[in-house]
XYZ file of C-alpha atoms in Angstrom:
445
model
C 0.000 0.000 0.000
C 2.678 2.430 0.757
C 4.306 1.787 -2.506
C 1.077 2.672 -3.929
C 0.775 5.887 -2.327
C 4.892 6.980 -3.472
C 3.781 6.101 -7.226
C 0.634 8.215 -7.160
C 2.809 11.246 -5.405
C 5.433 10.758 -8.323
C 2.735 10.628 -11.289
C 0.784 13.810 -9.974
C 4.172 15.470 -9.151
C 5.399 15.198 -12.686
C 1.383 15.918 -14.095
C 1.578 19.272 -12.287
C 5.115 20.231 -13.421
C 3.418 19.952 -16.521
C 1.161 23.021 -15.464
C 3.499 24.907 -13.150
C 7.080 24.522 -15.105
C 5.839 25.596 -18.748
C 7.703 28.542 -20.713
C 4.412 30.197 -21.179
C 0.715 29.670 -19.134
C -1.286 26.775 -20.211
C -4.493 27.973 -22.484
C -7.552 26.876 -21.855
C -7.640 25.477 -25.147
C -5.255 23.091 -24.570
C -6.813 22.209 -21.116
C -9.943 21.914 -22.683
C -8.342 18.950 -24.779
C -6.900 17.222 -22.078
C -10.491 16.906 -20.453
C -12.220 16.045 -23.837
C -9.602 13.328 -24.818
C -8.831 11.770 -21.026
C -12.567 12.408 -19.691
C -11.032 9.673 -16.693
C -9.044 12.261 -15.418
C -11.360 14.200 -13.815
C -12.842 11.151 -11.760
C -9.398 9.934 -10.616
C -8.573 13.492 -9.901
C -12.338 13.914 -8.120
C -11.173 10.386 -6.404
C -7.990 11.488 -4.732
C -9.508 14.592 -3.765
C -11.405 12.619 -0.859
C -8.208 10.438 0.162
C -7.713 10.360 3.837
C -4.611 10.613 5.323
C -2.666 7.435 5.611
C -1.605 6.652 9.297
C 2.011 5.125 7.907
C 2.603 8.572 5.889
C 1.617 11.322 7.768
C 2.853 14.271 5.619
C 1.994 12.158 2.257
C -0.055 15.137 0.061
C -1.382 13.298 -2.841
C -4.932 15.003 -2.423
C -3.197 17.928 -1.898
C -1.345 17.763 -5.650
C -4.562 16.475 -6.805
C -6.346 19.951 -6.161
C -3.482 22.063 -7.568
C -4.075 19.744 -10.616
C -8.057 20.155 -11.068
C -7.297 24.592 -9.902
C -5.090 24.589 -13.368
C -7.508 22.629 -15.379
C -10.835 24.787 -13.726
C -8.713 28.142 -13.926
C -10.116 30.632 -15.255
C -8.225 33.006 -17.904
C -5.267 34.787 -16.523
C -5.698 38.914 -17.153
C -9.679 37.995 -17.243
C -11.446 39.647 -14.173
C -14.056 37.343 -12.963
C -17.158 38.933 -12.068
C -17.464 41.323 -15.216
C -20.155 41.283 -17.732
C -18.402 39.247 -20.904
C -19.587 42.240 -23.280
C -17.186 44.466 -21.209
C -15.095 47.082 -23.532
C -11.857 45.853 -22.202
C -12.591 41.855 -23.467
C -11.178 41.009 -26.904
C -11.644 38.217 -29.261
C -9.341 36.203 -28.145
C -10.084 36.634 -24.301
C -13.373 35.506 -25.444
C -12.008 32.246 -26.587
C -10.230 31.518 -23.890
C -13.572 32.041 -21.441
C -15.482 29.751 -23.356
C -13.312 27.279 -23.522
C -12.720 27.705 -19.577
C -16.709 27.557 -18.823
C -16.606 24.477 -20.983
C -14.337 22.968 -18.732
C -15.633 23.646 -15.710
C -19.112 22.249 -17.298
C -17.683 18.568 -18.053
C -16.497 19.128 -14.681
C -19.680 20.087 -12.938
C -21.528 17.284 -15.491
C -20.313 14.574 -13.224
C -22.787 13.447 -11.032
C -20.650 12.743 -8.246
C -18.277 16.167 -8.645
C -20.437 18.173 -5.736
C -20.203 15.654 -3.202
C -16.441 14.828 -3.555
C -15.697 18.434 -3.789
C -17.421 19.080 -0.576
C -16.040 16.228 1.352
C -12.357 17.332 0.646
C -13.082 20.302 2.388
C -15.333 18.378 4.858
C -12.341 16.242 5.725
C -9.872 18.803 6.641
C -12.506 20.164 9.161
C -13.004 17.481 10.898
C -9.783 16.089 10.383
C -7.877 14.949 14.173
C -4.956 17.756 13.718
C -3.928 17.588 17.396
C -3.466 13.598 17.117
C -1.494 13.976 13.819
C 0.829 16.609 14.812
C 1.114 14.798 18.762
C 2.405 11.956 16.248
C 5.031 14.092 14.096
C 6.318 15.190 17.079
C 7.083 12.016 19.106
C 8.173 10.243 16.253
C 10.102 12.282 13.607
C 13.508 13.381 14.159
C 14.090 16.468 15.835
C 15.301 18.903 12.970
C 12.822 17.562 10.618
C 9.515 17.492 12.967
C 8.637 21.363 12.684
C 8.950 21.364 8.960
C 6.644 18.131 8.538
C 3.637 20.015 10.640
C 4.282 22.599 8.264
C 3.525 20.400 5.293
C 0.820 18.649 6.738
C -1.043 22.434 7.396
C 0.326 23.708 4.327
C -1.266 20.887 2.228
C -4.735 21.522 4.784
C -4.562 24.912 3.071
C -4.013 24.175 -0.532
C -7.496 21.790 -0.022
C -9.927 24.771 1.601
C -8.521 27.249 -0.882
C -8.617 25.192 -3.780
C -12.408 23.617 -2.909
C -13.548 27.517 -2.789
C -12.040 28.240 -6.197
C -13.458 25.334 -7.884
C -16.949 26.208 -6.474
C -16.822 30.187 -7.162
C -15.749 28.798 -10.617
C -19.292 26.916 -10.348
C -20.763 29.878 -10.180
C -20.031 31.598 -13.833
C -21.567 28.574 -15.556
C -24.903 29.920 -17.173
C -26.864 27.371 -15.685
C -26.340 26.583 -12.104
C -29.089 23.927 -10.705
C -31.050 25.727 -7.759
C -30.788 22.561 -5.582
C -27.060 23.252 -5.605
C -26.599 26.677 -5.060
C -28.886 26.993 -2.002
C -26.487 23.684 -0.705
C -23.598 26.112 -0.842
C -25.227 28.839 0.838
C -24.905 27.266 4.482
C -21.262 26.149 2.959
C -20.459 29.302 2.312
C -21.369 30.958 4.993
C -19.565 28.315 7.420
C -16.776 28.583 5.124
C -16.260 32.192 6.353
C -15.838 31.471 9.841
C -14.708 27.956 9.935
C -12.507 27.201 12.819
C -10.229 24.386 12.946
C -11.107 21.439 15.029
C -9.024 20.369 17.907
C -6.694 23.054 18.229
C -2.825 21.696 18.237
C -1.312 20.829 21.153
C 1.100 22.851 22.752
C 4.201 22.069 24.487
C 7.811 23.642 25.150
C 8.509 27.727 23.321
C 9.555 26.062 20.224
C 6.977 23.370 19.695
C 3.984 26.247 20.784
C 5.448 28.673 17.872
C 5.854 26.212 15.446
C 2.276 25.177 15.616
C 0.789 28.720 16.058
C 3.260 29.577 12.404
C 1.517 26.553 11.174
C -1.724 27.035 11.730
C -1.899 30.142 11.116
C -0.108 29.724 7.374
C -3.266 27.133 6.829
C -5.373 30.496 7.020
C -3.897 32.836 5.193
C -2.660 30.009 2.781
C -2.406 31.363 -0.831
C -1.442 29.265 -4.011
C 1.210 30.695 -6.086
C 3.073 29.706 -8.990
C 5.313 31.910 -11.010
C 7.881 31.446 -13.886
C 10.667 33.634 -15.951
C 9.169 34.251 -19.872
C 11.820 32.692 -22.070
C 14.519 35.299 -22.568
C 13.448 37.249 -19.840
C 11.789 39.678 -22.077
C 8.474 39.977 -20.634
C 10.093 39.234 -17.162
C 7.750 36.732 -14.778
C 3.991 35.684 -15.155
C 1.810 33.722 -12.934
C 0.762 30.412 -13.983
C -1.615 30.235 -11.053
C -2.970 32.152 -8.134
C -5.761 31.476 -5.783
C -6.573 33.621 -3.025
C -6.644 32.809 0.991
C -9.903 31.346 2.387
C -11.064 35.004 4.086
C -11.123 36.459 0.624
C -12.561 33.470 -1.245
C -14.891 32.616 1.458
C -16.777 35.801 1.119
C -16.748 35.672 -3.103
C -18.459 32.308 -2.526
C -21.167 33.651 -0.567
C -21.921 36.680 -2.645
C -21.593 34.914 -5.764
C -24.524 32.288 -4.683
C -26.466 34.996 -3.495
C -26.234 36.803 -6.558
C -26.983 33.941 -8.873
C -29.990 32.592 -6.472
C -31.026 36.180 -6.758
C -31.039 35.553 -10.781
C -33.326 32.920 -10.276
C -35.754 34.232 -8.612
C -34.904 33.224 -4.964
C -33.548 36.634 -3.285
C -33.140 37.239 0.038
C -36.646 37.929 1.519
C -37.619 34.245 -0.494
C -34.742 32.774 1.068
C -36.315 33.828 4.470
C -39.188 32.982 4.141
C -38.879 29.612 2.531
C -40.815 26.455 4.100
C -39.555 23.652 2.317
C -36.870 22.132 1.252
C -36.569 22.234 -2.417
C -36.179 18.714 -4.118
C -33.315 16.892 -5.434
C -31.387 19.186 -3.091
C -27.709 17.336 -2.385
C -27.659 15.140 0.607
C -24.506 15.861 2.975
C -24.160 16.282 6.319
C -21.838 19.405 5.724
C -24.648 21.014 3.661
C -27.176 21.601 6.487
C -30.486 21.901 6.407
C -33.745 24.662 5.836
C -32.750 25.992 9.522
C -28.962 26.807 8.281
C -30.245 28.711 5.168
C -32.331 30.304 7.518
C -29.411 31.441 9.803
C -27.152 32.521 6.767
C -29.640 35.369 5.195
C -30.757 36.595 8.452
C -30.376 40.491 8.166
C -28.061 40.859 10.633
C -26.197 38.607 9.907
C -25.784 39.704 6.279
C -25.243 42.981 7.407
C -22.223 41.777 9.635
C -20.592 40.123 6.596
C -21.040 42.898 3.590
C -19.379 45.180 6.102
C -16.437 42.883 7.098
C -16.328 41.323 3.335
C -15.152 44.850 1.958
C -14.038 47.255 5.275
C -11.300 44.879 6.285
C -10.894 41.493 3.519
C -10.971 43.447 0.109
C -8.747 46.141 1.680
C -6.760 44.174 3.884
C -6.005 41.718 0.523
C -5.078 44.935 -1.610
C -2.486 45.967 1.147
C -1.329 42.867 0.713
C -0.855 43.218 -2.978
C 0.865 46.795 -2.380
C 3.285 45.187 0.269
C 4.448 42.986 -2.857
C 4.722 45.751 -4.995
C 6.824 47.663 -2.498
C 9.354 45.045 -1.888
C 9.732 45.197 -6.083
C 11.332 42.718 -8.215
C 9.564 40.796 -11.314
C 8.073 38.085 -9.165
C 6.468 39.771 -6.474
C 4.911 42.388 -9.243
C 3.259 39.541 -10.953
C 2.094 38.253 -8.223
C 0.927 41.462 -7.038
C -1.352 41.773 -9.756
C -3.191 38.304 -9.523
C -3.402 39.590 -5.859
C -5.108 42.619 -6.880
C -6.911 40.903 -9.548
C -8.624 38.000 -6.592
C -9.432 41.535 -4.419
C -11.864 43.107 -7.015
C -13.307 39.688 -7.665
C -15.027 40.334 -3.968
C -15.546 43.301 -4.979
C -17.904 42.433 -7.844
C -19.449 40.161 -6.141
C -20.666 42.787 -3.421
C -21.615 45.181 -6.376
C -23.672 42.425 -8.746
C -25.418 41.111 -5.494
C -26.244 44.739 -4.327
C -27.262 46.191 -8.010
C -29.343 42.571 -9.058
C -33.027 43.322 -9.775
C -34.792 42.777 -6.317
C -31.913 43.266 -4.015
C -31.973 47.168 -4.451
C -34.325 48.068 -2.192
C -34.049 45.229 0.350
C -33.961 46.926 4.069
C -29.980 45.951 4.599
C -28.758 46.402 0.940
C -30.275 50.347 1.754
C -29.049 50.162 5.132
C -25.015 49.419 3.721
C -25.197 51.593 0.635
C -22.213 52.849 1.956
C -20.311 50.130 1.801
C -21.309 48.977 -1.795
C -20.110 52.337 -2.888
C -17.151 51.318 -1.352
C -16.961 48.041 -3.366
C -17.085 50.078 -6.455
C -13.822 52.109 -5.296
C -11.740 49.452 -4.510
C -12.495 48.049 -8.201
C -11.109 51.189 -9.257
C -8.530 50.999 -6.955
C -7.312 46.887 -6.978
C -7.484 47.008 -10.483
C -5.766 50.308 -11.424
C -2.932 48.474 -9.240
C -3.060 45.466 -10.641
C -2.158 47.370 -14.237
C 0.595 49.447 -12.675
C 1.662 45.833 -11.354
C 1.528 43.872 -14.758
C 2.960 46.946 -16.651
C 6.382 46.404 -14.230
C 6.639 42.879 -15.612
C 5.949 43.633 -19.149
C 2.293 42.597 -19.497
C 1.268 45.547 -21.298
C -1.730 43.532 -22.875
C -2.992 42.990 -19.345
C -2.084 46.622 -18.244
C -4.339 47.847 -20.308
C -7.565 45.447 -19.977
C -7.150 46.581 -15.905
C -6.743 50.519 -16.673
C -9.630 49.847 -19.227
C -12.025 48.478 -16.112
C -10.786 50.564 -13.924
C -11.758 53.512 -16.088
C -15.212 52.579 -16.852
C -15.988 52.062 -13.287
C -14.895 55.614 -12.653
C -17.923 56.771 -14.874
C -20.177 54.270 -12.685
C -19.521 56.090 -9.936
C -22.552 58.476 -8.866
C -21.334 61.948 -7.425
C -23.655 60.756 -4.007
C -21.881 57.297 -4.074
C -18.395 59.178 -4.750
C -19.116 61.130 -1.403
C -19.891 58.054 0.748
C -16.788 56.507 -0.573
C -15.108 59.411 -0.027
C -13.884 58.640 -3.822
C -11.857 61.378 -5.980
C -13.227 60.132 -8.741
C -11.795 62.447 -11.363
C -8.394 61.722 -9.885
C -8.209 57.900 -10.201
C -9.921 58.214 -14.013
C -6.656 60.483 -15.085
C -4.828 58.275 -13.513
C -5.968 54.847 -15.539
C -6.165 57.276 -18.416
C -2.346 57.745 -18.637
C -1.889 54.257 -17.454
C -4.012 52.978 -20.502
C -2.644 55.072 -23.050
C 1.060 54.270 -21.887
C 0.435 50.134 -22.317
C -1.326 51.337 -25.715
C 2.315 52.645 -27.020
C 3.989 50.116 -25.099
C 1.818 47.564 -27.465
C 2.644 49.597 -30.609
């Protein structure tokens, strides 16, 4: 069995150097042919997701690979910001390619019968997963310089599972047709997604032990994925060939982006409230919940509470983030900058489609945090005005200019009462994009 295990690490270890160690990004093309010709792939992929840990291999992180694998199938198209309208100005003929060809993958993905349940259980099993056993164990039994840097790996792969379950599911989310039974499944999800708690906090034990752990646990938190290589040459210095935001930003997306597509549907949040039934052919999972949970998620207050934290502290805190990367310069902390900026507007839009959907308007706490949705629009403007300042510094003029293009027509979204709340110098930030955009336009020529 063990030798089983080490060949499955080795096979997914060279599959994802395949994705992370290219000369160029992966299209989505190309990703989309790998589904269509191995269709298997997906279910062995969907399989290992929901591996538990083996007792004789502690640190073993096939599942873990196995989710970095299905993120660079799923991903969505780099310099594409997720949450715009597809008939956006800034979205060009071959950007348009590359969605569709992403939102068909994430359909033969979604097409699987069994894809929502194993999805959910690999977050499911971290949650519930015995961390204060496990690291008790990598601490009595590994040898002493190595035993730190084990619990690391076993909390860094805990990470790359919660972050990559959220992206695949926000990714769930842009598909045109998303089945209602589903979407109110993830609204519970969601919202226990944003303030999950580990279970069985780690042990503690002598200085070094007790800050090891606490390190640990709290890189499992703010966990990002990131993946970066030099262009050929070094001409067009680094680009990212994936990102996925921590769990406090992608938590939050989730939620907003199933509240905005219920909305769609018909099932906004005074429905949602009010509903007495449980809809059929809604999943089955313990982790899912039940009428009473949906009940507790849309509650006004507690709503309320998370708009206002989603964008005063995650969407800023995140851009900070970004600018700390910026400010410490060089070609791989730019690009990475910009996918950070890039994952903070993506909240962003999710605050402003849920708040401006037909319905949601005039609901009681929509009015009540105005405010804060004219917030959401400025840190659009903001993240992604950044984010083309970033991916000018590494070359990506093509991508510089999409961002300054967004960023721009937000600006002249932005009413003069909204600009006020936001305390937004509107006028300001649109000269600024201006001369960004027309300095990646000659940089193009």
């Amino acid at each position: 069995m063990r030798w089983l295990f080490e060949y499955q690490h080795l096979a997914l270890e060279t599959a994802l150097a395949l994705f992370e160690k290219r000369s160029k990004p992966m299209s989505k093309k190309f990703c989309l042919q790998i589904i269509q010709q191995s269709p298997q792939v997906l279910l062995t992929l969907l399989n290992l997701l929901c591996e538990t840990r083996p007792p004789f291999h502690l640190t073993l992180a096939n599942d873990g690979l196995s989710a970095r694998i299905l993120v660079h199938l799923m991903a969505l198209p780099l310099g594409w910001v997720p949450g715009l309208d597809v008939t956006s100005s800034y979205i060009e003929k071959t950007d348009m390619e590359e969605w569709d060809a992403a939102i068909q993958c994430n359909n033969i993905l979604w097409s699987r019968p069994e894809a929502l349940q194993r999805i959910i259980t690999m977050r499911t099993k971290v949650c519930e997963e015995d961390i204060a056993s496990i690291t008790i164990k990598l601490l009595t039994s590994r040898h002493s310089k190595t035993k730190f840097d084990d619990v690391r790996s076993v909390f860094r792969n805990r990470g790359t599972l919660l972050v990559a379950n959220l992206r695949l599911l926000i990714n769930f989310t842009y598909l045109d047709d998303n089945p209602v039974p589903f979407l109110l499944a993830l609204l519970p999800f969601s919202y226990w997604a944003c303030i999950r708690k580990i279970k069985g906090e780690a042990p503690l034990g002598d200085t070094e032990t007790e800050n090891s752990i606490k390190e640990s646990v709290k890189e499992e938190r703010e966990y990002e994925i990131i993946t970066s290589n030099m262009a050929p040459g070094n001409k067009s210095g680094h680009f990212v060939t994936s990102y996925v935001a921590p769990t406090s930003v992608l938590a939050p997306t989730l939620l907003f982006r199933v509240l905005l597509r219920l909305s769609k549907v018909g099932y906004g949040l005074e429905n949602l409230q009010t509903m007495r039934t449980r809809p059929p052919n809604m999943p089955d999972h313990a982790f899912i919940g039940s009428l009473v949970h949906i009940h507790q998620t849309v509650d006004s207050k507690i709503m309320g509470k998370l708009i206002r934290l989603s964008i005063d502290r995650r969407v800023s805190e995140h851009r900070e983030l970004a600018k700390e990367r910026v400010l410490v310069g060089g070609s791989v902390e730019n690009a990475v900058a910009a996918a950070t900026y890039v994952s903070a507007a993506e909240l962003a839009l999710a605050h402003i489609g849920y708040g401006s959907s037909s319905g949601n308007r005039a609901l009681p706490v929509v009015q009540q945090n105005w405010r804060t949705f004219a917030q959401a629009k400025k840190e659009v403007i903001l993240c992604l005005g950044n984010a083309a300042e970033a991916a000018g510094r590494v070359g990506k003029w093509s991508m510089s200019k999409k961002f300054s293009t967004v960023a721009v027509d937000f600006c002249n979204m932005v009413t003069e009462d909204e600009a006020k709340m936001a305390d937004c110098d509107v006028q300001s930030l649109k000269a600024k994009n201006q001369r960004r955009y027309s300095f990646a336009i000659q940089q193009l020529q």
